[in-house]
Short mmCIF file of C-alpha atoms and ligand atoms in Angstrom, two decimals:
data_model
loop_
_atom_site.label_atom_id
_atom_site.label_comp_id
_atom_site.label_asym_id
_atom_site.label_seq_id
_atom_site.Cartn_x
_atom_site.Cartn_y
_atom_site.Cartn_z
CA UNK A 1 -0.11 0.31 0.40
CA UNK A 2 1.52 3.80 -0.56
CA UNK A 3 -0.40 5.68 2.23
CA UNK A 4 -0.63 4.76 5.69
CA UNK A 5 -4.37 6.16 6.05
CA UNK A 6 -6.65 3.46 6.82
CA UNK A 7 -10.34 3.90 6.15
CA UNK A 8 -12.22 1.24 8.61
CA UNK A 9 -15.50 -0.22 8.54
CA UNK A 10 -18.39 1.07 11.36
CA UNK A 11 -20.06 -1.73 12.72
CA UNK A 12 -22.17 -1.34 16.31
CA UNK A 13 -21.11 2.18 16.81
CA UNK A 14 -17.29 1.15 16.59
CA UNK A 15 -14.41 0.87 13.94
CA UNK A 16 -13.54 -2.18 12.80
CA UNK A 17 -9.44 -2.85 12.97
CA UNK A 18 -8.48 -4.16 9.43
CA UNK A 19 -6.06 -6.74 11.24
CA UNK A 20 -7.17 -9.40 8.97
CA UNK A 21 -9.02 -9.63 5.66
CA UNK A 22 -8.57 -7.93 2.47
CA UNK A 23 -7.95 -4.28 1.68
CA UNK A 24 -8.24 -2.30 -1.77
CA UNK A 25 -6.45 1.18 -2.48
CA UNK A 26 -8.41 4.45 -2.16
CA UNK A 27 -7.16 6.30 -5.42
CA UNK A 28 -6.79 10.48 -5.71
CA UNK A 29 -8.06 10.63 -9.34
CA UNK A 30 -6.64 13.97 -10.00
CA UNK A 31 -3.23 12.70 -9.38
CA UNK A 32 -3.49 8.66 -9.66
CA UNK A 33 -2.21 8.23 -6.30
CA UNK A 34 -3.15 6.07 -3.74
CA UNK A 35 -4.00 8.73 -0.64
CA UNK A 36 -5.78 5.51 1.74
CA UNK A 37 -6.27 1.66 2.14
CA UNK A 38 -9.47 0.78 2.77
CA UNK A 39 -10.75 -2.47 4.80
CA UNK A 40 -12.92 -4.46 2.85
CA UNK A 41 -15.88 -6.26 4.44
CA UNK A 42 -16.28 -10.04 4.24
CA UNK A 43 -19.73 -11.61 4.65
CA UNK A 44 -19.34 -12.01 8.26
CA UNK A 45 -18.84 -8.40 8.88
CA UNK A 46 -21.48 -7.58 6.68
CA UNK A 47 -23.90 -9.99 8.75
CA UNK A 48 -22.21 -8.18 11.72
CA UNK A 49 -23.41 -4.74 10.40
CA UNK A 50 -27.35 -6.30 10.02
CA UNK A 51 -27.66 -7.77 12.99
CA UNK A 52 -26.48 -4.80 15.37
CA UNK A 53 -28.41 -2.56 13.03
CA UNK A 54 -31.13 -4.64 14.05
CA UNK A 55 -30.21 -4.26 17.79
CA UNK A 56 -30.07 -0.94 17.67
CA UNK A 57 -34.18 -1.26 16.06
CA UNK A 58 -34.81 -3.16 18.75
CA UNK A 59 -33.00 -1.03 21.63
CA UNK A 60 -35.30 1.55 21.40
CA UNK A 61 -34.39 3.45 18.42
CA UNK A 62 -37.23 2.07 16.09
CA UNK A 63 -39.91 3.59 19.39
CA UNK A 64 -37.65 7.03 19.75
CA UNK A 65 -39.58 10.03 19.92
CA UNK A 66 -40.18 12.01 16.89
CA UNK A 67 -39.07 15.28 18.15
CA UNK A 68 -35.81 13.59 19.36
CA UNK A 69 -34.82 11.96 16.32
CA UNK A 70 -35.39 15.43 15.00
CA UNK A 71 -33.17 17.17 17.15
CA UNK A 72 -30.18 14.51 16.27
CA UNK A 73 -30.20 15.25 13.05
CA UNK A 74 -29.96 18.63 13.81
CA UNK A 75 -27.23 18.35 15.77
CA UNK A 76 -25.95 16.13 13.20
CA UNK A 77 -26.05 19.10 10.61
CA UNK A 78 -24.39 21.44 13.02
CA UNK A 79 -21.10 19.03 13.46
CA UNK A 80 -20.82 18.61 9.52
CA UNK A 81 -20.60 22.56 9.88
CA UNK A 82 -17.71 22.62 12.25
CA UNK A 83 -15.95 19.64 10.74
CA UNK A 84 -16.57 21.14 7.28
CA UNK A 85 -13.15 21.60 5.68
CA UNK A 86 -12.58 18.08 6.96
CA UNK A 87 -15.28 16.70 4.39
CA UNK A 88 -14.31 18.98 2.15
CA UNK A 89 -11.08 17.86 1.80
CA UNK A 90 -12.09 13.77 2.18
CA UNK A 91 -14.56 14.42 -0.94
CA UNK A 92 -11.84 16.38 -2.58
CA UNK A 93 -9.21 13.80 -2.22
CA UNK A 94 -11.49 10.87 -3.38
CA UNK A 95 -13.19 12.28 -6.76
CA UNK A 96 -10.71 15.10 -7.35
CA UNK A 97 -13.66 17.44 -7.84
CA UNK A 98 -12.78 21.12 -7.48
CA UNK A 99 -12.41 22.65 -4.01
CA UNK A 100 -14.89 25.41 -4.34
CA UNK A 101 -17.62 22.50 -5.51
CA UNK A 102 -16.97 20.09 -2.69
CA UNK A 103 -18.23 23.35 -0.52
CA UNK A 104 -20.48 24.72 -2.32
CA UNK A 105 -22.33 21.52 -3.01
CA UNK A 106 -21.36 18.69 -1.95
CA UNK A 107 -20.72 19.24 1.96
CA UNK A 108 -23.62 21.90 1.92
CA UNK A 109 -26.15 19.91 0.72
CA UNK A 110 -25.34 17.01 2.99
CA UNK A 111 -25.61 19.71 5.63
CA UNK A 112 -29.22 21.12 4.30
CA UNK A 113 -30.23 17.29 4.15
CA UNK A 114 -30.13 16.61 7.53
CA UNK A 115 -31.72 20.35 8.46
CA UNK A 116 -34.60 19.22 5.63
CA UNK A 117 -35.15 15.94 6.97
CA UNK A 118 -35.53 17.26 10.42
CA UNK A 119 -37.95 19.88 9.51
CA UNK A 120 -39.98 17.06 7.28
CA UNK A 121 -39.84 14.64 10.05
CA UNK A 122 -41.52 17.37 12.77
CA UNK A 123 -44.07 18.22 10.66
CA UNK A 124 -45.55 15.51 9.48
CA UNK A 125 -49.07 14.59 9.85
CA UNK A 126 -51.37 11.87 9.57
CA UNK A 127 -53.86 10.70 7.12
CA UNK A 128 -57.45 10.13 8.36
CA UNK A 129 -60.82 9.04 7.15
CA UNK A 130 -64.51 8.51 8.48
CA UNK A 131 -66.27 6.19 6.92
CA UNK A 132 -70.00 6.41 6.65
CA UNK A 133 -71.20 2.60 7.77
CA UNK A 134 -74.91 1.01 7.29
CA UNK A 135 -77.06 2.43 9.96
CA UNK A 136 -75.72 5.27 10.42
CA UNK A 137 -72.61 4.45 12.32
CA UNK A 138 -69.40 5.28 11.52
CA UNK A 139 -65.68 3.80 11.51
CA UNK A 140 -61.95 6.05 11.91
CA UNK A 141 -59.40 4.96 10.00
CA UNK A 142 -56.25 6.11 10.41
CA UNK A 143 -52.77 4.94 9.81
CA UNK A 144 -49.69 4.53 12.07
CA UNK A 145 -46.42 4.87 10.63
CA UNK A 146 -43.68 2.56 11.45
CA UNK A 147 -39.81 2.67 10.50
CA UNK A 148 -39.56 0.11 7.59
CA UNK A 149 -36.38 -1.44 10.10
CA UNK A 150 -33.04 -2.17 8.49
CA UNK A 151 -32.65 -0.34 5.44
CA UNK A 152 -29.70 -1.08 3.07
CA UNK A 153 -28.16 2.11 1.86
CA UNK A 154 -26.43 1.45 -1.44
CA UNK A 155 -24.37 4.69 -3.27
CA UNK A 156 -22.45 5.61 -5.90
CA UNK A 157 -18.98 8.17 -6.23
CA UNK A 158 -20.15 10.94 -8.18
CA UNK A 159 -21.83 13.04 -5.65
CA UNK A 160 -20.51 10.84 -2.60
CA UNK A 161 -21.75 12.42 0.60
CA UNK A 162 -24.97 14.38 -1.05
CA UNK A 163 -26.44 11.23 -2.46
CA UNK A 164 -25.45 9.28 0.79
CA UNK A 165 -27.17 11.72 3.31
CA UNK A 166 -29.83 12.19 0.75
CA UNK A 167 -30.77 8.90 1.99
CA UNK A 168 -29.56 8.44 5.49
CA UNK A 169 -31.20 11.48 6.66
CA UNK A 170 -34.78 10.39 6.14
CA UNK A 171 -33.94 7.05 6.78
CA UNK A 172 -32.83 7.47 10.50
CA UNK A 173 -35.28 10.78 10.66
CA UNK A 174 -38.38 7.53 9.95
CA UNK A 175 -36.55 5.62 13.14
CA UNK A 176 -34.89 3.12 10.81
CA UNK A 177 -31.32 1.37 11.45
CA UNK A 178 -28.94 1.89 8.25
CA UNK A 179 -26.31 -0.57 6.52
CA UNK A 180 -24.24 1.66 4.17
CA UNK A 181 -22.18 0.96 1.39
CA UNK A 182 -20.48 3.76 -0.14
CA UNK A 183 -18.89 3.03 -3.64
CA UNK A 184 -15.58 1.79 -3.57
CA UNK A 185 -14.17 4.67 -5.20
CA UNK A 186 -15.19 6.96 -2.49
CA UNK A 187 -15.13 5.05 0.76
CA UNK A 188 -13.82 8.39 3.30
CA UNK A 189 -16.80 10.90 3.71
CA UNK A 190 -19.67 8.04 4.59
CA UNK A 191 -16.54 6.63 7.12
CA UNK A 192 -16.28 10.22 8.49
CA UNK A 193 -20.19 10.94 9.20
CA UNK A 194 -20.09 7.59 11.31
CA UNK A 195 -17.99 10.19 13.67
CA UNK A 196 -20.73 12.55 13.25
CA UNK A 197 -23.18 10.33 14.22
CA UNK A 198 -21.90 8.76 17.13
CA UNK A 199 -20.75 12.03 19.23
CA UNK A 200 -24.34 13.66 18.64
CA UNK A 201 -25.42 10.57 20.17
CA UNK A 202 -26.75 8.29 17.82
CA UNK A 203 -27.55 4.66 19.08
CA UNK A 204 -24.89 2.06 18.31
CA UNK A 205 -25.89 -0.29 15.47
CA UNK A 206 -28.26 2.61 14.19
CA UNK A 207 -25.66 3.72 11.22
CA UNK A 208 -23.08 1.06 10.17
CA UNK A 209 -20.82 0.99 7.19
CA UNK A 210 -19.58 -1.38 5.18
CA UNK A 211 -16.50 -1.21 2.42
CA UNK A 212 -16.49 -2.94 -0.66
CA UNK A 213 -17.09 -3.79 -4.09
CA UNK A 214 -20.63 -4.92 -6.00
CA UNK A 215 -21.14 -8.48 -7.31
CA UNK A 216 -19.56 -10.79 -4.75
CA UNK A 217 -18.62 -7.84 -1.88
CA UNK A 218 -20.00 -5.91 0.38
CA UNK A 219 -22.58 -4.95 -2.03
CA UNK A 220 -24.02 -8.80 -2.88
CA UNK A 221 -23.74 -9.66 1.02
CA UNK A 222 -25.89 -6.86 2.09
CA UNK A 223 -28.98 -6.72 -0.77
CA UNK A 224 -28.20 -10.80 -0.15
CA UNK A 225 -28.65 -10.51 3.58
CA UNK A 226 -32.57 -11.99 4.59
CA UNK A 227 -32.29 -9.54 7.45
CA UNK A 228 -32.65 -6.46 5.12
CA UNK A 229 -36.04 -4.64 5.02
CA UNK A 230 -35.46 -2.80 2.11
CA UNK A 231 -32.83 -1.18 -0.53
CA UNK A 232 -32.45 2.02 -1.19
CA UNK A 233 -29.97 2.45 -4.34
CA UNK A 234 -28.26 4.78 -6.52
CA UNK A 235 -26.49 3.97 -8.85
CA UNK A 236 -26.20 2.58 -12.81
CA UNK A 237 -29.81 1.33 -14.22
CA UNK A 238 -27.25 -2.45 -14.94
CA UNK A 239 -26.65 -2.53 -11.19
CA UNK A 240 -30.37 -1.65 -9.77
CA UNK A 241 -30.89 -4.36 -12.45
CA UNK A 242 -28.88 -7.04 -10.01
CA UNK A 243 -29.87 -5.67 -6.97
CA UNK A 244 -33.82 -5.92 -7.87
CA UNK A 245 -32.88 -9.84 -8.41
CA UNK A 246 -31.13 -10.11 -5.34
CA UNK A 247 -34.04 -8.64 -3.15
CA UNK A 248 -36.38 -10.19 -5.30
CA UNK A 249 -36.99 -13.92 -3.59
CA UNK A 250 -37.42 -12.11 -0.35
CA UNK A 251 -39.84 -9.44 -1.70
CA UNK A 252 -38.14 -6.16 0.00
CA UNK A 253 -39.04 -3.12 -1.29
CA UNK A 254 -36.70 -0.64 -3.48
CA UNK A 255 -36.03 2.77 -4.40
CA UNK A 256 -33.80 3.05 -7.15
CA UNK A 257 -32.35 6.38 -8.35
CA UNK A 258 -30.50 5.32 -11.84
CA UNK A 259 -28.84 6.41 -14.52
CA UNK A 260 -29.90 9.41 -17.28
CA UNK A 261 -29.57 10.22 -20.62
CA UNK A 262 -30.89 13.56 -20.37
CA UNK A 263 -31.98 16.30 -22.91
CA UNK A 264 -32.09 20.03 -23.07
CA UNK A 265 -34.23 21.82 -25.56
CA UNK A 266 -33.25 25.05 -26.61
CA UNK A 267 -35.89 27.61 -28.17
CA UNK A 268 -35.50 30.55 -30.50
CA UNK A 269 -37.20 32.72 -28.56
CA UNK A 270 -34.20 32.08 -25.92
CA UNK A 271 -32.21 34.79 -24.35
CA UNK A 272 -28.55 33.36 -25.53
CA UNK A 273 -26.73 34.30 -23.08
CA UNK A 274 -28.27 32.53 -20.28
CA UNK A 275 -29.18 29.67 -22.05
CA UNK A 276 -25.43 29.28 -23.05
CA UNK A 277 -24.56 29.69 -19.20
CA UNK A 278 -26.90 27.37 -18.19
CA UNK A 279 -26.10 24.34 -20.68
CA UNK A 280 -22.38 25.04 -19.50
CA UNK A 281 -23.62 23.78 -16.77
CA UNK A 282 -26.04 21.31 -17.12
CA UNK A 283 -23.28 19.48 -19.48
CA UNK A 284 -19.94 20.29 -17.67
CA UNK A 285 -20.60 20.15 -14.24
CA UNK A 286 -18.83 17.95 -12.10
CA UNK A 287 -17.47 16.91 -15.41
CA UNK A 288 -20.62 15.73 -16.59
CA UNK A 289 -20.68 13.04 -13.64
CA UNK A 290 -23.95 13.95 -12.52
CA UNK A 291 -26.97 11.75 -13.13
CA UNK A 292 -28.99 14.37 -14.35
CA UNK A 293 -26.36 16.37 -16.42
CA UNK A 294 -27.38 17.03 -19.81
CA UNK A 295 -25.94 14.67 -22.95
CA UNK A 296 -28.43 15.80 -25.34
CA UNK A 297 -29.09 19.12 -26.49
CA UNK A 298 -31.72 20.43 -29.34
CA UNK A 299 -31.61 23.31 -30.51
CA UNK A 300 -33.93 25.24 -32.85
CA UNK A 301 -32.67 25.97 -35.91
CA UNK A 302 -32.38 29.55 -36.35
CA UNK A 303 -30.16 30.10 -33.24
CA UNK A 304 -28.37 26.41 -33.77
CA UNK A 305 -24.81 28.10 -34.76
CA UNK A 306 -25.66 30.83 -32.01
CA UNK A 307 -25.89 28.12 -29.22
CA UNK A 308 -23.14 26.20 -30.66
CA UNK A 309 -20.39 28.69 -31.09
CA UNK A 310 -21.33 29.60 -27.67
CA UNK A 311 -20.78 26.31 -26.01
CA UNK A 312 -17.93 25.88 -27.47
CA UNK A 313 -16.66 29.40 -26.08
CA UNK A 314 -17.61 28.57 -22.80
CA UNK A 315 -16.26 25.03 -22.87
CA UNK A 316 -12.97 26.12 -23.80
CA UNK A 317 -12.74 28.53 -20.77
CA UNK A 318 -13.63 25.73 -18.15
CA UNK A 319 -10.41 25.62 -16.22
CA UNK A 320 -8.96 22.05 -15.36
CA UNK A 321 -6.55 21.82 -13.06
CA UNK A 322 -4.87 21.24 -9.26
CA UNK A 323 -8.50 20.92 -7.17
CA UNK A 324 -6.97 23.05 -4.52
CA UNK A 325 -7.20 26.03 -7.00
CA UNK A 326 -10.51 27.93 -5.98
CA UNK A 327 -10.33 29.05 -9.72
CA UNK A 328 -10.52 25.25 -10.85
CA UNK A 329 -14.07 24.50 -12.68
CA UNK A 330 -13.29 20.96 -13.31
CA UNK A 331 -11.78 17.87 -12.12
CA UNK A 332 -10.79 15.01 -13.66
CA UNK A 333 -13.26 11.53 -14.31
CA UNK A 334 -13.59 9.53 -11.00
CA UNK A 335 -10.89 6.53 -12.70
CA UNK A 336 -8.73 5.60 -15.45
CA UNK A 337 -11.83 2.58 -15.96
CA UNK A 338 -14.49 5.37 -16.36
CA UNK A 339 -12.19 7.15 -18.69
CA UNK A 340 -11.65 4.16 -21.08
CA UNK A 341 -15.16 3.85 -21.10
CA UNK A 342 -16.29 7.51 -22.28
CA UNK A 343 -13.15 7.54 -24.30
CA UNK A 344 -14.94 4.48 -26.06
CA UNK A 345 -17.94 6.50 -26.54
CA UNK A 346 -15.61 8.91 -28.28
CA UNK A 347 -14.33 7.04 -30.62
CA UNK A 348 -17.57 5.49 -31.23
CA UNK A 349 -19.19 9.04 -32.06
CA UNK A 350 -16.46 9.50 -34.83
CA UNK A 351 -17.11 6.52 -36.12
CA UNK A 352 -20.96 7.67 -36.50
CA UNK A 353 -20.02 10.58 -37.85
CA UNK A 354 -19.57 12.97 -35.15
CA UNK A 355 -17.88 16.16 -36.21
CA UNK A 356 -16.18 17.28 -32.92
CA UNK A 357 -16.56 20.97 -32.12
CA UNK A 358 -14.30 21.23 -29.51
CA UNK A 359 -12.45 18.11 -27.02
CA UNK A 360 -12.21 14.51 -27.83
CA UNK A 361 -9.10 13.30 -26.40
CA UNK A 362 -6.99 13.84 -23.23
CA UNK A 363 -6.00 17.22 -22.08
CA UNK A 364 -2.46 18.08 -20.68
CA UNK A 365 -3.06 19.07 -17.18
CA UNK A 366 1.05 19.21 -16.57
CA UNK A 367 3.42 16.73 -14.77
CA UNK A 368 1.72 16.82 -11.53
CA UNK A 369 -1.37 15.57 -12.62
CA UNK A 370 -0.26 13.63 -15.29
CA UNK A 371 -1.12 10.52 -13.94
CA UNK A 372 -4.82 11.89 -13.33
CA UNK A 373 -8.20 10.78 -14.97
CA UNK A 374 -8.60 14.13 -16.97
CA UNK A 375 -10.47 14.14 -19.80
CA UNK A 376 -11.67 17.07 -22.25
CA UNK A 377 -14.60 19.33 -22.08
CA UNK A 378 -16.08 17.58 -26.02
CA UNK A 379 -19.21 19.07 -27.74
CA UNK A 380 -21.01 17.04 -30.97
CA UNK A 381 -22.70 17.82 -33.68
CA UNK A 382 -23.74 15.14 -37.08
CA UNK A 383 -25.21 13.06 -34.73
CA UNK A 384 -29.31 11.89 -34.50
CA UNK A 385 -31.10 10.03 -31.80
CA UNK A 386 -30.26 6.60 -33.77
CA UNK A 387 -26.41 6.60 -32.83
CA UNK A 388 -25.49 4.77 -29.72
CA UNK A 389 -23.63 7.89 -28.64
CA UNK A 390 -26.93 9.55 -28.40
CA UNK A 391 -28.85 6.87 -26.68
CA UNK A 392 -26.17 5.30 -24.05
CA UNK A 393 -25.78 7.17 -20.78
CA UNK A 394 -21.98 8.75 -21.29
CA UNK A 395 -21.38 9.81 -17.62
CA UNK A 396 -18.88 12.25 -18.94
CA UNK A 397 -18.37 16.25 -19.78
CA UNK A 398 -19.94 15.37 -23.49
CA UNK A 399 -22.92 16.44 -24.95
CA UNK A 400 -24.32 16.07 -28.75
CA UNK A 401 -25.71 18.91 -30.41
CA UNK A 402 -28.74 18.64 -32.68
CA UNK A 403 -31.14 20.55 -34.54
CA UNK A 404 -35.14 20.91 -34.52
CA UNK A 405 -37.72 22.79 -36.60
CA UNK A 406 -40.95 22.52 -34.52
CA UNK A 407 -42.01 22.29 -30.83
CA UNK A 408 -43.81 18.62 -31.16
CA UNK A 409 -40.48 17.36 -33.18
CA UNK A 410 -38.05 19.20 -30.18
CA UNK A 411 -40.90 16.92 -27.19
CA UNK A 412 -40.69 13.75 -29.48
CA UNK A 413 -36.81 14.13 -29.91
CA UNK A 414 -36.25 14.77 -25.83
CA UNK A 415 -38.90 11.79 -25.39
CA UNK A 416 -37.23 9.08 -27.57
CA UNK A 417 -35.30 7.50 -25.16
CA UNK A 418 -35.63 4.40 -22.36
CA UNK A 419 -34.35 6.82 -19.62
CA UNK A 420 -36.61 9.56 -17.79
CA UNK A 421 -34.70 10.97 -15.41
CA UNK A 422 -34.59 15.22 -16.22
CA UNK A 423 -34.92 17.69 -18.89
CA UNK A 424 -34.62 21.22 -19.20
CA UNK A 425 -36.26 23.30 -21.72
CA UNK A 426 -34.91 26.97 -22.11
CA UNK A 427 -37.22 29.22 -23.69
CA UNK A 428 -38.52 33.02 -22.62
CA UNK A 429 -42.00 31.95 -23.36
CA UNK A 430 -43.63 31.15 -20.02
CA UNK A 431 -46.83 29.42 -21.53
CA UNK A 432 -44.82 26.96 -23.50
CA UNK A 433 -42.23 26.47 -20.81
CA UNK A 434 -45.06 25.02 -18.77
CA UNK A 435 -46.58 23.07 -21.83
CA UNK A 436 -43.19 21.62 -22.84
CA UNK A 437 -42.05 20.74 -19.33
CA UNK A 438 -45.26 18.95 -18.36
CA UNK A 439 -45.14 16.66 -21.39
CA UNK A 440 -41.19 15.52 -20.63
CA UNK A 441 -41.80 11.74 -19.31
CA UNK A 442 -39.04 12.57 -16.87
CA UNK A 443 -39.09 12.66 -13.00
CA UNK A 444 -37.51 16.08 -12.79
CA UNK A 445 -38.55 18.78 -16.01
CA UNK A 446 -36.79 22.01 -15.62
CA UNK A 447 -37.63 25.59 -17.12
CA UNK A 448 -35.03 28.28 -17.70
CA UNK A 449 -32.44 26.57 -14.99
CA UNK A 450 -31.01 23.09 -13.84
CA UNK A 451 -30.20 21.18 -11.02
CA UNK A 452 -32.47 23.47 -8.47
CA UNK A 453 -33.79 21.24 -6.21
CA UNK A 454 -36.21 21.84 -3.28
CA UNK A 455 -35.76 18.65 -1.03
CA UNK A 456 -39.73 18.54 -0.41
CA UNK A 457 -40.56 17.47 -3.42
CA UNK A 458 -40.36 14.33 -4.95
CA UNK A 459 -36.79 12.91 -6.55
CA UNK A 460 -36.58 10.03 -9.00
CA UNK A 461 -36.96 8.63 -12.66
CA UNK A 462 -39.05 7.04 -14.77
CA UNK A 463 -38.22 4.07 -17.09
CA UNK A 464 -34.56 2.91 -16.84
CA UNK A 465 -34.02 6.02 -14.55
CA UNK A 466 -35.49 4.52 -11.42
CA UNK A 467 -38.12 3.03 -9.45
CA UNK A 468 -40.10 5.30 -6.86
CA UNK A 469 -39.57 8.61 -5.57
CA UNK A 470 -37.62 10.37 -2.52
CA UNK A 471 -37.78 13.72 -0.99
CA UNK A 472 -40.50 15.40 1.60
CA UNK A 473 -43.26 13.20 2.10
CA UNK A 474 -42.05 10.46 -0.67
CA UNK A 475 -38.93 9.78 1.42
CA UNK A 476 -41.35 9.42 4.63
CA UNK A 477 -43.40 7.05 2.43
CA UNK A 478 -40.26 5.00 1.49
CA UNK A 479 -38.88 4.94 5.08
CA UNK A 480 -42.26 3.90 6.95
CA UNK A 481 -44.05 1.13 7.02
CA UNK A 482 -48.32 2.19 7.35
CA UNK A 483 -50.69 -0.08 9.55
CA UNK A 484 -54.12 0.99 8.72
CA UNK A 485 -56.00 1.18 12.02
CA UNK A 486 -59.87 1.08 11.54
CA UNK A 487 -62.17 1.92 14.77
CA UNK A 488 -65.64 1.65 14.72
CA UNK A 489 -67.72 4.34 16.38
P1 NAD B 1 -22.65 1.70 -9.78
O1 NAD B 1 -23.79 0.92 -10.43
O2 NAD B 1 -21.76 0.73 -10.71
O3 NAD B 1 -22.72 1.38 -8.07
C1 NAD B 1 -23.03 2.24 -7.63
C2 NAD B 1 -22.78 1.35 -6.01
O4 NAD B 1 -23.29 0.04 -6.32
C3 NAD B 1 -21.47 1.56 -5.61
O5 NAD B 1 -21.56 1.42 -4.16
C4 NAD B 1 -21.48 -0.10 -6.33
O6 NAD B 1 -20.28 -0.91 -5.29
C5 NAD B 1 -22.94 -0.91 -5.61
N1 NAD B 1 -22.43 -2.07 -6.86
C6 NAD B 1 -21.99 -2.86 -7.50
N2 NAD B 1 -22.81 -3.96 -7.76
C7 NAD B 1 -23.53 -4.26 -7.12
C8 NAD B 1 -24.30 -5.10 -6.44
N3 NAD B 1 -24.30 -6.63 -7.41
N4 NAD B 1 -24.77 -5.20 -5.82
C9 NAD B 1 -25.09 -4.28 -4.76
N5 NAD B 1 -24.27 -3.27 -4.76
C10 NAD B 1 -23.74 -3.04 -6.27
O7 NAD B 1 -22.50 2.99 -10.39
P2 NAD B 1 -21.69 4.19 -10.42
O8 NAD B 1 -20.65 4.24 -11.60
O9 NAD B 1 -21.10 4.19 -8.99
O10 NAD B 1 -22.10 5.87 -10.56
C11 NAD B 1 -23.24 6.11 -11.43
C12 NAD B 1 -24.26 5.98 -12.08
O11 NAD B 1 -25.38 6.34 -11.09
C13 NAD B 1 -24.58 6.03 -13.50
O12 NAD B 1 -25.65 5.69 -13.54
C14 NAD B 1 -25.46 7.63 -12.48
O13 NAD B 1 -26.34 7.70 -13.54
C15 NAD B 1 -26.13 6.97 -11.29
N6 NAD B 1 -26.43 8.26 -10.71
C16 NAD B 1 -27.97 8.13 -10.34
C17 NAD B 1 -28.13 9.48 -9.84
C18 NAD B 1 -29.92 9.72 -9.64
O14 NAD B 1 -30.29 10.27 -8.36
N7 NAD B 1 -30.52 9.05 -10.50
C19 NAD B 1 -27.79 9.93 -9.12
C20 NAD B 1 -26.30 9.76 -8.99
C21 NAD B 1 -25.72 8.45 -9.83
#
């Protein structure tokens, strides 16, 4: 191992010493160098974590008062703020993302997630119905919401802490115990969060972290475990399908936030500068590694050249480089393996006749960073919806620019996909904005913005992009099991 730093599993309220078992290296994608060693959880340790979670529930956590759970979540948010720069440093080391983004988005949203779900659970009410019965009598129906139980939380590497806390905060708010399996690429912040939750008084076993990979490793050991009551998963659609098969024999509920191949539709009435700035974010944010990123840009023909040249200019102004430099806007891809996949799509697009307007290769970022998995922001024209690079999720800083003539054609092109996560409509015609946004077959449809999120709104995807919704009431529904009590009066 190249590093003395160990990232350990956290089970039953304590870190597990890596005296035995296997381990793997955690690589800084900006340099390609290992910055820590990770202790891989074996099947026995995953089993211990699930059993500890069950004991925490039975020991009183499941029945704890809502106001106490909400207060604990608020203390967790405060404590993350106090140790903010530690979380930022850990996220930057694992992902290579620019420090400014880790501060302003990743860690800030983790704090917001804990506060939002403290508020949401504290304000939640119960439905009740009066049922008319024969003879003028009535029955009162209401639902008691109990925690779902032991919840497996499996998350990806692109926004590690943000996506983890988006699930852990509501799960704990509802009185569940969780066993978390962070991505093997980004184990640090989930581990740091264990310290925080311990410090603020979460009972032992209510939050466990097991490290490892997917198949025949911690991910599969967890989803196949008979003690799991539900799985909340964010990751690729292919893995989602495998997780669904793993839980199918025991018929457990799942919540899936999966991949996307998101469209932006740009009408010729738009404010050009505003649209170009918005598209630059939606295509290139986090080096294109956000499930919500735009990879298909449909542009009305009269402004096609203006939008294309504006986007090329702003792509070429992005500053790739040292993530610690506050001026850096764009980090590397997560790994060399992922870069190979993205470069394969670059080759595929060019074979299909793509014209590369900018990018298309590997940049020279200087000697210090040459071992990192860097890639050039890339824009194509000349492709159509039948090309694989326009149909399949690439998950990199790349988009195909495609012209359209009419509103109906734009809607049809945007909806011509197996995915259904997000869309963005750019127009100055308010009626058109509402009309087109509502006809997108996606979980979230923005007008003149991108990535703006209301944590009380339902979030998720249609088609290959997911199953179920989380956020606000939708989270409370997934993380609880209702019992309808019916009382004849
Ligand atoms: P991935 O599916 O490869 O891995 C996600 C997680 O699942 C990791 O922790 C991984 O170790 C684990 N895993 C892999 N195989 C498993 C198995 N057989 N059983 C159990 N766990 C297993 O995804 P990734 O490459 O880490 O992340 C990128 C993907 O995530 C993209 O497709 C992206 O669109 C998607 N994503 C979706 C959302 C959303 O909200 N819809 C958000 C972020 C990322």
